Coordinates of C-alpha atoms in Angstrom, one line a residue:
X1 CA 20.2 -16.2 19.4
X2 CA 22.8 -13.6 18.3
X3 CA 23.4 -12.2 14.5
X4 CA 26.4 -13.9 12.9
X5 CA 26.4 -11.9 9.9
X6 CA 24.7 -9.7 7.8
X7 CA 24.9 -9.0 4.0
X8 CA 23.0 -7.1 1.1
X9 CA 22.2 -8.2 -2.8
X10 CA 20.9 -6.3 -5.6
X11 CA 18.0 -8.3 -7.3
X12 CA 14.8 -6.7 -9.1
X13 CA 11.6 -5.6 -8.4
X14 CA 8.0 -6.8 -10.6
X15 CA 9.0 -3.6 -13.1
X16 CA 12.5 -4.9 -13.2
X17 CA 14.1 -2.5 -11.1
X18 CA 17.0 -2.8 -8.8
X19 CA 16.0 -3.3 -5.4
X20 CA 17.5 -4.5 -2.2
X21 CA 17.5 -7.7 -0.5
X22 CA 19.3 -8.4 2.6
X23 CA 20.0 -11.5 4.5
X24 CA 20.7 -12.4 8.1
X25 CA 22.6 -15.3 9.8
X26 CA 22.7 -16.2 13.2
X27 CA 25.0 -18.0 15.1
X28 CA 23.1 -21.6 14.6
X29 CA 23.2 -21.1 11.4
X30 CA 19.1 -19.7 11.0
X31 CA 18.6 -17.3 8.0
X32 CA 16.1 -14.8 7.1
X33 CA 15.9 -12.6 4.2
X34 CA 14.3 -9.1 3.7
X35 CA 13.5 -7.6 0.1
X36 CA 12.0 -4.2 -0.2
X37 CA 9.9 -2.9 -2.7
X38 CA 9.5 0.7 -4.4
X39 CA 6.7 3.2 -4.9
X40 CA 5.8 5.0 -8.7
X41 CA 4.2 7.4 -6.6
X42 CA 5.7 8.5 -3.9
X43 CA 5.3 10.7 -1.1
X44 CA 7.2 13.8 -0.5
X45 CA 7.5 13.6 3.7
X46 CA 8.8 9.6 2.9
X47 CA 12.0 8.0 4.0
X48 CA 14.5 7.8 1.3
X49 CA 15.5 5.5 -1.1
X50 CA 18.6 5.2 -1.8
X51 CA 19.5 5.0 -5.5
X52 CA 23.0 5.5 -7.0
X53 CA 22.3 8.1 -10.0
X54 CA 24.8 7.2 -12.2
X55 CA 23.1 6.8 -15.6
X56 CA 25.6 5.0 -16.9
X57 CA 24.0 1.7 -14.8
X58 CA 20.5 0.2 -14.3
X59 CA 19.6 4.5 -15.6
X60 CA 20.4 5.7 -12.3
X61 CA 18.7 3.0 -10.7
X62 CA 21.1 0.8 -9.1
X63 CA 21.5 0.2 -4.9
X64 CA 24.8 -0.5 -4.8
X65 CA 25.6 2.1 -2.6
X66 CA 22.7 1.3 -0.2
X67 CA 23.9 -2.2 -0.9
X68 CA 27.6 -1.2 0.7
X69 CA 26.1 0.4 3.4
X70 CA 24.2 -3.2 5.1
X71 CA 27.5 -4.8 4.2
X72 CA 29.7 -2.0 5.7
X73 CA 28.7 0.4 8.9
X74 CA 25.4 -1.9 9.3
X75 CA 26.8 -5.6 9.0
X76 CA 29.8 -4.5 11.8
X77 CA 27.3 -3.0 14.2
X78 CA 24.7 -6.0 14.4
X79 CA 27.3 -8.5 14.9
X80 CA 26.4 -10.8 18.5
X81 CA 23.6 -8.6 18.9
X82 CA 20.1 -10.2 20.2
X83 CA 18.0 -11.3 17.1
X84 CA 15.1 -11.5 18.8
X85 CA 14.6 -8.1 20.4
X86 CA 13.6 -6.3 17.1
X87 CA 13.0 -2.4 18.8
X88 CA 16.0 -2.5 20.0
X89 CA 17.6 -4.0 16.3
X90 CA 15.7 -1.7 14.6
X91 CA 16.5 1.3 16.7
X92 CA 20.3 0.3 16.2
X93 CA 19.4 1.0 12.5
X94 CA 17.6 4.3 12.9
X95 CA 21.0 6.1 15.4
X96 CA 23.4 4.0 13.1
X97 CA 21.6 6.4 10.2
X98 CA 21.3 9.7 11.9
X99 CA 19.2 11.2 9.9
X100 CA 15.0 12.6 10.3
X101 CA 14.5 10.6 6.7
X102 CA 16.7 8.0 6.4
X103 CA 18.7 9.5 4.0
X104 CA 22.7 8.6 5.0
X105 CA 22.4 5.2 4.8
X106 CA 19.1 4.8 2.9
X107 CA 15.5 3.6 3.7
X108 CA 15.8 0.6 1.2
X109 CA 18.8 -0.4 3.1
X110 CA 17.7 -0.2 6.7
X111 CA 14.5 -1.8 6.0
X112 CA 15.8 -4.9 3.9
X113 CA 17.5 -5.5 7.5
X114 CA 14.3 -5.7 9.8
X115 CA 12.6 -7.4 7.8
X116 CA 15.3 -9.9 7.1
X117 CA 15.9 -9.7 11.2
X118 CA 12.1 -10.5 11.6
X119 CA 12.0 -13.5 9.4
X120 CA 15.2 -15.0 10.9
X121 CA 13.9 -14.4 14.4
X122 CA 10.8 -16.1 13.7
X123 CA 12.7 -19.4 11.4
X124 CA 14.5 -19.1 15.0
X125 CA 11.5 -19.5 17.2
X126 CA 10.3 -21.9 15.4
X127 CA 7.0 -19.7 14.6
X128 CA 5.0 -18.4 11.2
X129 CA 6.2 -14.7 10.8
X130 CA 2.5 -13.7 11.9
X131 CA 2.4 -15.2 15.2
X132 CA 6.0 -13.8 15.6
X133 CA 5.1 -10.2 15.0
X134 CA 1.8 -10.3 16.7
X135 CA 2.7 -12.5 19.7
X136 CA 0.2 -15.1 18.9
X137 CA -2.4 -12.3 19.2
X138 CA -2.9 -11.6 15.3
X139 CA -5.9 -13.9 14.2
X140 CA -7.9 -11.3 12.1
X141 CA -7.9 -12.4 8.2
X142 CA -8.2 -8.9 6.0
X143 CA -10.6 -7.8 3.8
X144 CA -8.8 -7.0 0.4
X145 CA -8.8 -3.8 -1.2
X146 CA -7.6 -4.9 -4.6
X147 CA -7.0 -2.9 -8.0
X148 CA -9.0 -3.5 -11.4
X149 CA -8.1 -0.5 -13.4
X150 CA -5.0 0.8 -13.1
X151 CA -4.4 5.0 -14.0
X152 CA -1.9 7.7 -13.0
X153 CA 1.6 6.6 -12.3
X154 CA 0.8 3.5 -12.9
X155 CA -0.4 3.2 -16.4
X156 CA 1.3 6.3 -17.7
X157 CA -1.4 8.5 -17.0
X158 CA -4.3 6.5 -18.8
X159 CA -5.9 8.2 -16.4
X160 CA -5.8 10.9 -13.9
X161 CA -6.9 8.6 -10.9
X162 CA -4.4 5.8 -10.0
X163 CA -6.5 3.2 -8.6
X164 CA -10.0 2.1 -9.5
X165 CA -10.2 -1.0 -6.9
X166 CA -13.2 -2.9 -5.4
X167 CA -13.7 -4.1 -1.7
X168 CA -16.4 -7.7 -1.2
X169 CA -18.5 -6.0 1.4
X170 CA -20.7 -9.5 0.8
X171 CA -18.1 -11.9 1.0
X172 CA -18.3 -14.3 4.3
X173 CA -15.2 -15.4 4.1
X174 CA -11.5 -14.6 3.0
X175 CA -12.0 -16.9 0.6
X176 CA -15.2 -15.7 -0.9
X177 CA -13.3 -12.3 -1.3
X178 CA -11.2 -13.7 -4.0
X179 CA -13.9 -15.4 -6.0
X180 CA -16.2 -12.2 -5.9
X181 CA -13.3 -10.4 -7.4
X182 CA -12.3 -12.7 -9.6
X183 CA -15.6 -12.5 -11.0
X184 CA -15.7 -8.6 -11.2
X185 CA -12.4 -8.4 -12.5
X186 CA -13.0 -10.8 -15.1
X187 CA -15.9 -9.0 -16.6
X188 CA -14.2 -5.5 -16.2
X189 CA -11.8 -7.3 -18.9
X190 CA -14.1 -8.0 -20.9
X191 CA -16.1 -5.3 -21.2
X192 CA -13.4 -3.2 -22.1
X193 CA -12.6 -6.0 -24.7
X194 CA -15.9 -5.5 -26.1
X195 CA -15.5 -1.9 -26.7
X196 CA -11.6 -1.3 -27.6
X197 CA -10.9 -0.1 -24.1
X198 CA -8.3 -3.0 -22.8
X199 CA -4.4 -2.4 -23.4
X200 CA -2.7 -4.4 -21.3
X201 CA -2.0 -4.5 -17.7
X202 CA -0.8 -1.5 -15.5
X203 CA 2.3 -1.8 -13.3
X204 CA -0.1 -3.5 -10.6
X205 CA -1.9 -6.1 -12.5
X206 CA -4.8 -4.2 -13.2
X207 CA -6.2 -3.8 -16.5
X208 CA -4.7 -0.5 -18.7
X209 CA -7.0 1.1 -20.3
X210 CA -7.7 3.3 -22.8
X211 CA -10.4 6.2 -21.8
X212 CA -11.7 9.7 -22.6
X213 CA -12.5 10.8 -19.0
X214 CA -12.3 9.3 -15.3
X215 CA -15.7 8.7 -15.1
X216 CA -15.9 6.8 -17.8
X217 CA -13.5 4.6 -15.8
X218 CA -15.9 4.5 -12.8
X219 CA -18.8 3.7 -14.9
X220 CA -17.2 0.7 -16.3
X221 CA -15.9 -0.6 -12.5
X222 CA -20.2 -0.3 -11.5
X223 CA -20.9 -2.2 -14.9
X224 CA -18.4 -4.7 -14.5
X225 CA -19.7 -5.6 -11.0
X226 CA -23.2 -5.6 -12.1
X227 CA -21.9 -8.2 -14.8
X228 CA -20.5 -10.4 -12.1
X229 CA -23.7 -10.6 -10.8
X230 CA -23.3 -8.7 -7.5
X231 CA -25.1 -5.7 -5.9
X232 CA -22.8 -2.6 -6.4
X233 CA -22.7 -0.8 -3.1
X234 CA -23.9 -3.7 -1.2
X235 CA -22.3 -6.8 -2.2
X236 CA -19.4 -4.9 -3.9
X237 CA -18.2 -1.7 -3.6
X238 CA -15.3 0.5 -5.2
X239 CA -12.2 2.1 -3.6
X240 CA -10.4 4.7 -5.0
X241 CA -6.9 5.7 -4.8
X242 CA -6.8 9.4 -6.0
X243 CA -3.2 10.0 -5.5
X244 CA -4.1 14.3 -5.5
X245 CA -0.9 15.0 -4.5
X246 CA 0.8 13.9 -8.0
X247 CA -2.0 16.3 -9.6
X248 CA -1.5 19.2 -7.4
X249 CA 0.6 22.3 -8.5
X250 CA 2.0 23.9 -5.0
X251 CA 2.2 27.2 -7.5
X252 CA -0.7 27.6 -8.5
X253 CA -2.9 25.7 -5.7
X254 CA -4.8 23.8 -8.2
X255 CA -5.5 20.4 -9.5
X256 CA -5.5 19.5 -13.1
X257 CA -6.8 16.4 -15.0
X258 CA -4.3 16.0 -17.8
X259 CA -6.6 13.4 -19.4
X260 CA -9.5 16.0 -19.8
X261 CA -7.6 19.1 -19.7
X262 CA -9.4 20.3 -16.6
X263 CA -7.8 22.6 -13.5
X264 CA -9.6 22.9 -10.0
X265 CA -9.1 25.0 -7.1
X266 CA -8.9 23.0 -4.1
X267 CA -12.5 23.7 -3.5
X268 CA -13.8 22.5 -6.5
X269 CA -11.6 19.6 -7.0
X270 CA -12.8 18.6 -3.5
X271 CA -16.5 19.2 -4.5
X272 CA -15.6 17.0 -7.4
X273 CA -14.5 14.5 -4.5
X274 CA -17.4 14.7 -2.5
X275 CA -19.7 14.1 -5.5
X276 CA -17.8 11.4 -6.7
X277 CA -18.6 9.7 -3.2
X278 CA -22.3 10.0 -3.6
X279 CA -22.5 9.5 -6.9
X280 CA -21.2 6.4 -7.6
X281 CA -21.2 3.4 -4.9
X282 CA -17.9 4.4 -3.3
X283 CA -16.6 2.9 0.3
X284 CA -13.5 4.2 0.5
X285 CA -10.9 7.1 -0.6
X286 CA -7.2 7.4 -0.8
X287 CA -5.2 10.8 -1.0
X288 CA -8.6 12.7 -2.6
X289 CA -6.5 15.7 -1.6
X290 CA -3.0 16.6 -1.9
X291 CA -0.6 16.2 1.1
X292 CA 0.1 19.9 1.9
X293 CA -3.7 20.5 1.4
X294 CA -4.7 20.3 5.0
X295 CA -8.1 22.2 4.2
X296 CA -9.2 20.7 1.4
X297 CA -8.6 17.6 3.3
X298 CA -10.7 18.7 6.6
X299 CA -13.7 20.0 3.3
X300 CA -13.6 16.3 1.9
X301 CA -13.5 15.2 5.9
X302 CA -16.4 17.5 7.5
X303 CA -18.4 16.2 4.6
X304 CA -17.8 12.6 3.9
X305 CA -15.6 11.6 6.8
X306 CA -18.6 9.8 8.5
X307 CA -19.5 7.8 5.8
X308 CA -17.1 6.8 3.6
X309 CA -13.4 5.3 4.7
X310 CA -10.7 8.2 4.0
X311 CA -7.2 7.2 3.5
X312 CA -4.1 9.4 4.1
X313 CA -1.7 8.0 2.2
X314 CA 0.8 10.7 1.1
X315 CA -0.8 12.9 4.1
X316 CA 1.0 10.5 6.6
X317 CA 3.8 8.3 5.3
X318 CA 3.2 6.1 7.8
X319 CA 4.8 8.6 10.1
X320 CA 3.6 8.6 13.5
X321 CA 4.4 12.2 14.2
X322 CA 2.4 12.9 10.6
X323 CA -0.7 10.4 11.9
X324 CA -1.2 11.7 15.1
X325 CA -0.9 15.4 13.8
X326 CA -4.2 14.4 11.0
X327 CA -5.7 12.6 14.3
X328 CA -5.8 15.9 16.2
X329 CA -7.2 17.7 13.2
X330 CA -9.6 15.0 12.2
X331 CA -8.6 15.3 8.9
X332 CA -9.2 11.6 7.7
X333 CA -10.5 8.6 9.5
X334 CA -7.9 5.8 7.9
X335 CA -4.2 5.7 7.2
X336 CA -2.4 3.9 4.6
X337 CA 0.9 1.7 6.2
X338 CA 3.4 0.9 4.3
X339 CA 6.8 -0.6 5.5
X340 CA 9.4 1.0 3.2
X341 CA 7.5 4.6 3.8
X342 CA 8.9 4.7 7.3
X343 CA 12.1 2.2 7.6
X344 CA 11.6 -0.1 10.4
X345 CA 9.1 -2.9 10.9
X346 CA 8.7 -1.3 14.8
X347 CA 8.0 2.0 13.6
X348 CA 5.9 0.5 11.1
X349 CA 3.9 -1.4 14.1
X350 CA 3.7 1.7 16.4
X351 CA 2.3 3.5 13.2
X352 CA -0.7 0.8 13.1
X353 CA -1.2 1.1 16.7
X354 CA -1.6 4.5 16.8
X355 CA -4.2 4.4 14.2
X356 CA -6.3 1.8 16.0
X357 CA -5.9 3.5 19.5
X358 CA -7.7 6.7 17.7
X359 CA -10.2 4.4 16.8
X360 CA -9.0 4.8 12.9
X361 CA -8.7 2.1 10.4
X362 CA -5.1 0.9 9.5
X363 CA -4.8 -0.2 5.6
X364 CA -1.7 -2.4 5.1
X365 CA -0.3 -2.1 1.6
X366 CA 2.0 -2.5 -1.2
X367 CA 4.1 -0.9 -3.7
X368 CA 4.0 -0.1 -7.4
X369 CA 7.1 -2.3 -7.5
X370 CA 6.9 -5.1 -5.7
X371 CA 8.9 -8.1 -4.4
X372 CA 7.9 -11.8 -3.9
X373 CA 8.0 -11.5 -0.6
X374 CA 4.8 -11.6 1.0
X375 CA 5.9 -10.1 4.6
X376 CA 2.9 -7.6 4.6
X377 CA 0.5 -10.7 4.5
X378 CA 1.9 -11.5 7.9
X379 CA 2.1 -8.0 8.6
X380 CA -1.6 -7.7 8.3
X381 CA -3.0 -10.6 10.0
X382 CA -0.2 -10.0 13.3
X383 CA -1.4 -6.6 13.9
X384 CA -5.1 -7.6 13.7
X385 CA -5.3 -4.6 10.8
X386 CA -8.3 -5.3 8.9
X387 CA -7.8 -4.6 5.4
X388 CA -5.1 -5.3 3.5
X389 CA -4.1 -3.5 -0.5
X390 CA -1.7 -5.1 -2.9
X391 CA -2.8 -4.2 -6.2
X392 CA -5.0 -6.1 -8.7
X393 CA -5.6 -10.0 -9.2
X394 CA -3.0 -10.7 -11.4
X395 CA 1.3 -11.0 -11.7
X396 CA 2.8 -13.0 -9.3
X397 CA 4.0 -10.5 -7.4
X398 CA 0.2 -9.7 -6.1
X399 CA -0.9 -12.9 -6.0
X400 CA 1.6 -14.3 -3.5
X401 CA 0.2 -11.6 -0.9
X402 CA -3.3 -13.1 -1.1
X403 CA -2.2 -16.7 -1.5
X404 CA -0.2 -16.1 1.5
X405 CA -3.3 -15.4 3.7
X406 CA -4.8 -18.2 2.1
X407 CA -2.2 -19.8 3.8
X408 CA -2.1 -18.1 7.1
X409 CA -6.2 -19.0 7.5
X410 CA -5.0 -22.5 7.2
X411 CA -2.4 -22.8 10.0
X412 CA -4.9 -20.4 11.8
X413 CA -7.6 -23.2 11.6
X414 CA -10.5 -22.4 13.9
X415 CA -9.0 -19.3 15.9
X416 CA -8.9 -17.6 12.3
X417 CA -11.7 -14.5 11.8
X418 CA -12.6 -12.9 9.2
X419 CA -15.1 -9.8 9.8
X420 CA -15.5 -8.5 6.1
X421 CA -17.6 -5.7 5.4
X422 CA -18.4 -5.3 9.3
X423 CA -15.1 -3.3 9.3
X424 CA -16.8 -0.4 8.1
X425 CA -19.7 -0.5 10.7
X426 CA -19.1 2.6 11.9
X427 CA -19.8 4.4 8.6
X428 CA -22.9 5.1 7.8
X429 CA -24.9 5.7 4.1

């Protein structure tokens, strides 16, 4: 079925920012829509988003230009082409642009298109997004990485680390994920109501709180699972998204702690990673160096690498050319994906499958600001991926990603699995 049209809207993101959504219409009438979310903290080798700048409107923030673009250059050159055949859509997109990053026409507007071309494609076929994208082979339910504290960018800089999360190594089902925590994030909330810590919620859903140090943070994430009952290492664990790159000075080559007043040559702040790791029950780590700090990366790898999961996030950018450069250097044994780092859903696929052909672990995630839409839930369960990080267990905006898979178990029935904490076999304590 061919595209009859294409056309671009400004709507808002879950901080009530202007974002893009774009919708498709093919010839019998089908329709899909695409809306793309926005990172706090973002990476410096991302595509671009396109935002106006003009204070005067939205404080710079408005797509209007981006918005032109899908209903200009882009609209006119996917007219009566093939819906279905989404490398070649999406490679239309990325010569119509022209540019390394994106930047002429605008990630946020390109990627509201293959999204929206996806979903309309799949309302075409008659087929839920995931078996679309994963050709009926995606039947692999994720185990959620989701946020309890929120710091950094995301809680104006409550603390230095962004994301204190926890991962249900215990939990036997999708499900059971949920409930264990639900419990643990429950009693993270109210053990920092109990001592004056709890102000709010963080950009993600997770609670804001109010702290003298970071470890003060991690100590209440191993209390609050111990509250809920669970094992902490065993039956839960914690995730950490360090996000180094946003506490990096390129100048000066060190790393500073606002929160404490601290600084840290790359050796030390990576000693302070390391420790941090065996210390406390961690399973995973995201950015614990920045993303031009290829050897304090390969220190944190050589020493941790083997048993804990390490996540380039800002390191890779979803970037193929980025991934398989930290897969020659062995720099990190997991990478990050995330759709509007990168443009395209293809590219976003061939950056997945280049992670599991290394025998890495892909992480599909969201943004800061997020949409309703819940395409990564698909996303996650098409490419068989494993592990899927949306933020915490709360706003709408989150929830709809895990309800979605709640969903996509269903429709799944028996052919659904669900492996759990077996996804980290290969590390050992």
């Amino acid at each position: 079925m061919k595209i009859k049209n294409v056309a671009a809207f400004q709507i808002y993101d879950s901080r009530g920012f202007p974002t893009v959504e774009a919708e498709v219409e093919l010839d019998n009438g089908t329709t899909g829509r695409g809306l793309v979310p926005s990172g706090a903290s973002t990476g410096q080798y991302e595509a671009l988003e396109l935002r106006d700048g003009d204070k005067a409107r939205f404080r710079g923030k408005s797509v209007f230009r981006a918005i032109g673009h899908v209903n200009g250059e882009i609209a006119a050159a996917l007219r009566g082409v093939e819906v279905s055949d989404q490398s070649a859509v999406d490679q239309m997109l990325i010569q119509l642009d022209g540019t390394a990053n994106k930047s002429r026409l605008g990630a946020n507007a390109i990627l509201s298109v293959s999204m929206a071309v996806a979903h309309a494609a799949a309302a075409e076929a008659g087929r839920p997004l995931f078996e679309y994208l994963g050709g009926g082979a995606g039947t692999l339910l994720p185990l959620p990485e989701i946020q309890i504290l929120g710091g950094g960018a995301h809680a104006e800089w409550r603390t230095d680390v962004q994301d204190f999360l926890v991962i249900a190594l215990g939990a036997r089902s999708y499900g059971e994920t949920l409930e264990m925590t639900h419990n643990v994030y429950h009693a993270a909330g109210t053990i920092m109501s109990e001592r004056g810590k709890r102000f709010g919620l963080a950009d993600e859903g997770g609670f804001w709180p109010d702290y003298a140090s970071n470890e003060e943070a991690l100590d209440t994430l191993v209390q609050a699972i111990e509250r809920a009952g669970y094992q902490p290492g065993r039956e839960v664990a914690i995730s950490l998204d360090i996000a180094a790159s946003d506490l990096y000075d390129e100048t000066t080559g060190k790393y500073r702690f606002r929160l404490e007043k601290q600084e840290f040559t790359s050796d030390e702040f990576a000693d302070l990673m390391i420790g941090w790791c065996r210390r406390y029950p961690v399973i995973s780590i995201e950015d614990p160096m920045a993303d031009t700090d290829w050897t304090g990366w390969a220190k944190v790898c050589a020493a941790i690498g083997k048993t804990v999961q390490l996540i380039g996030d800002d390191l890779f950018t979803t970037n193929v050319q980025r991934i398989q450069r930290g897969i020659e250097a062995k720099i990190a044994n997991a990478v990050l994906i995330k759709l509007n780092q990168i443009g395209t859903v293809t590219e976003t696929m061939e950056a997945i499958r280049l992670t599991q052909t290394a025998g890495w672990l892909p992480v599909i995630s969201a943004r800061s600001g997020e949409t309703e839409d819940s395409f990564i839930s698909h996303l996650a369960v098409a490419t068989n991926a494993g592990q899927l990080k949306v933020g915490s267990f709360a706003r709408s905006e989150r929830m709809a990603k895990w309800n979605e898979v709640l969903r996509i178990e269903r429709l799944l029935g028996s052919r659904a699995r669900f492996e759990g904490g077996n996804i980290y076999r290969h590390f050992s304590p």
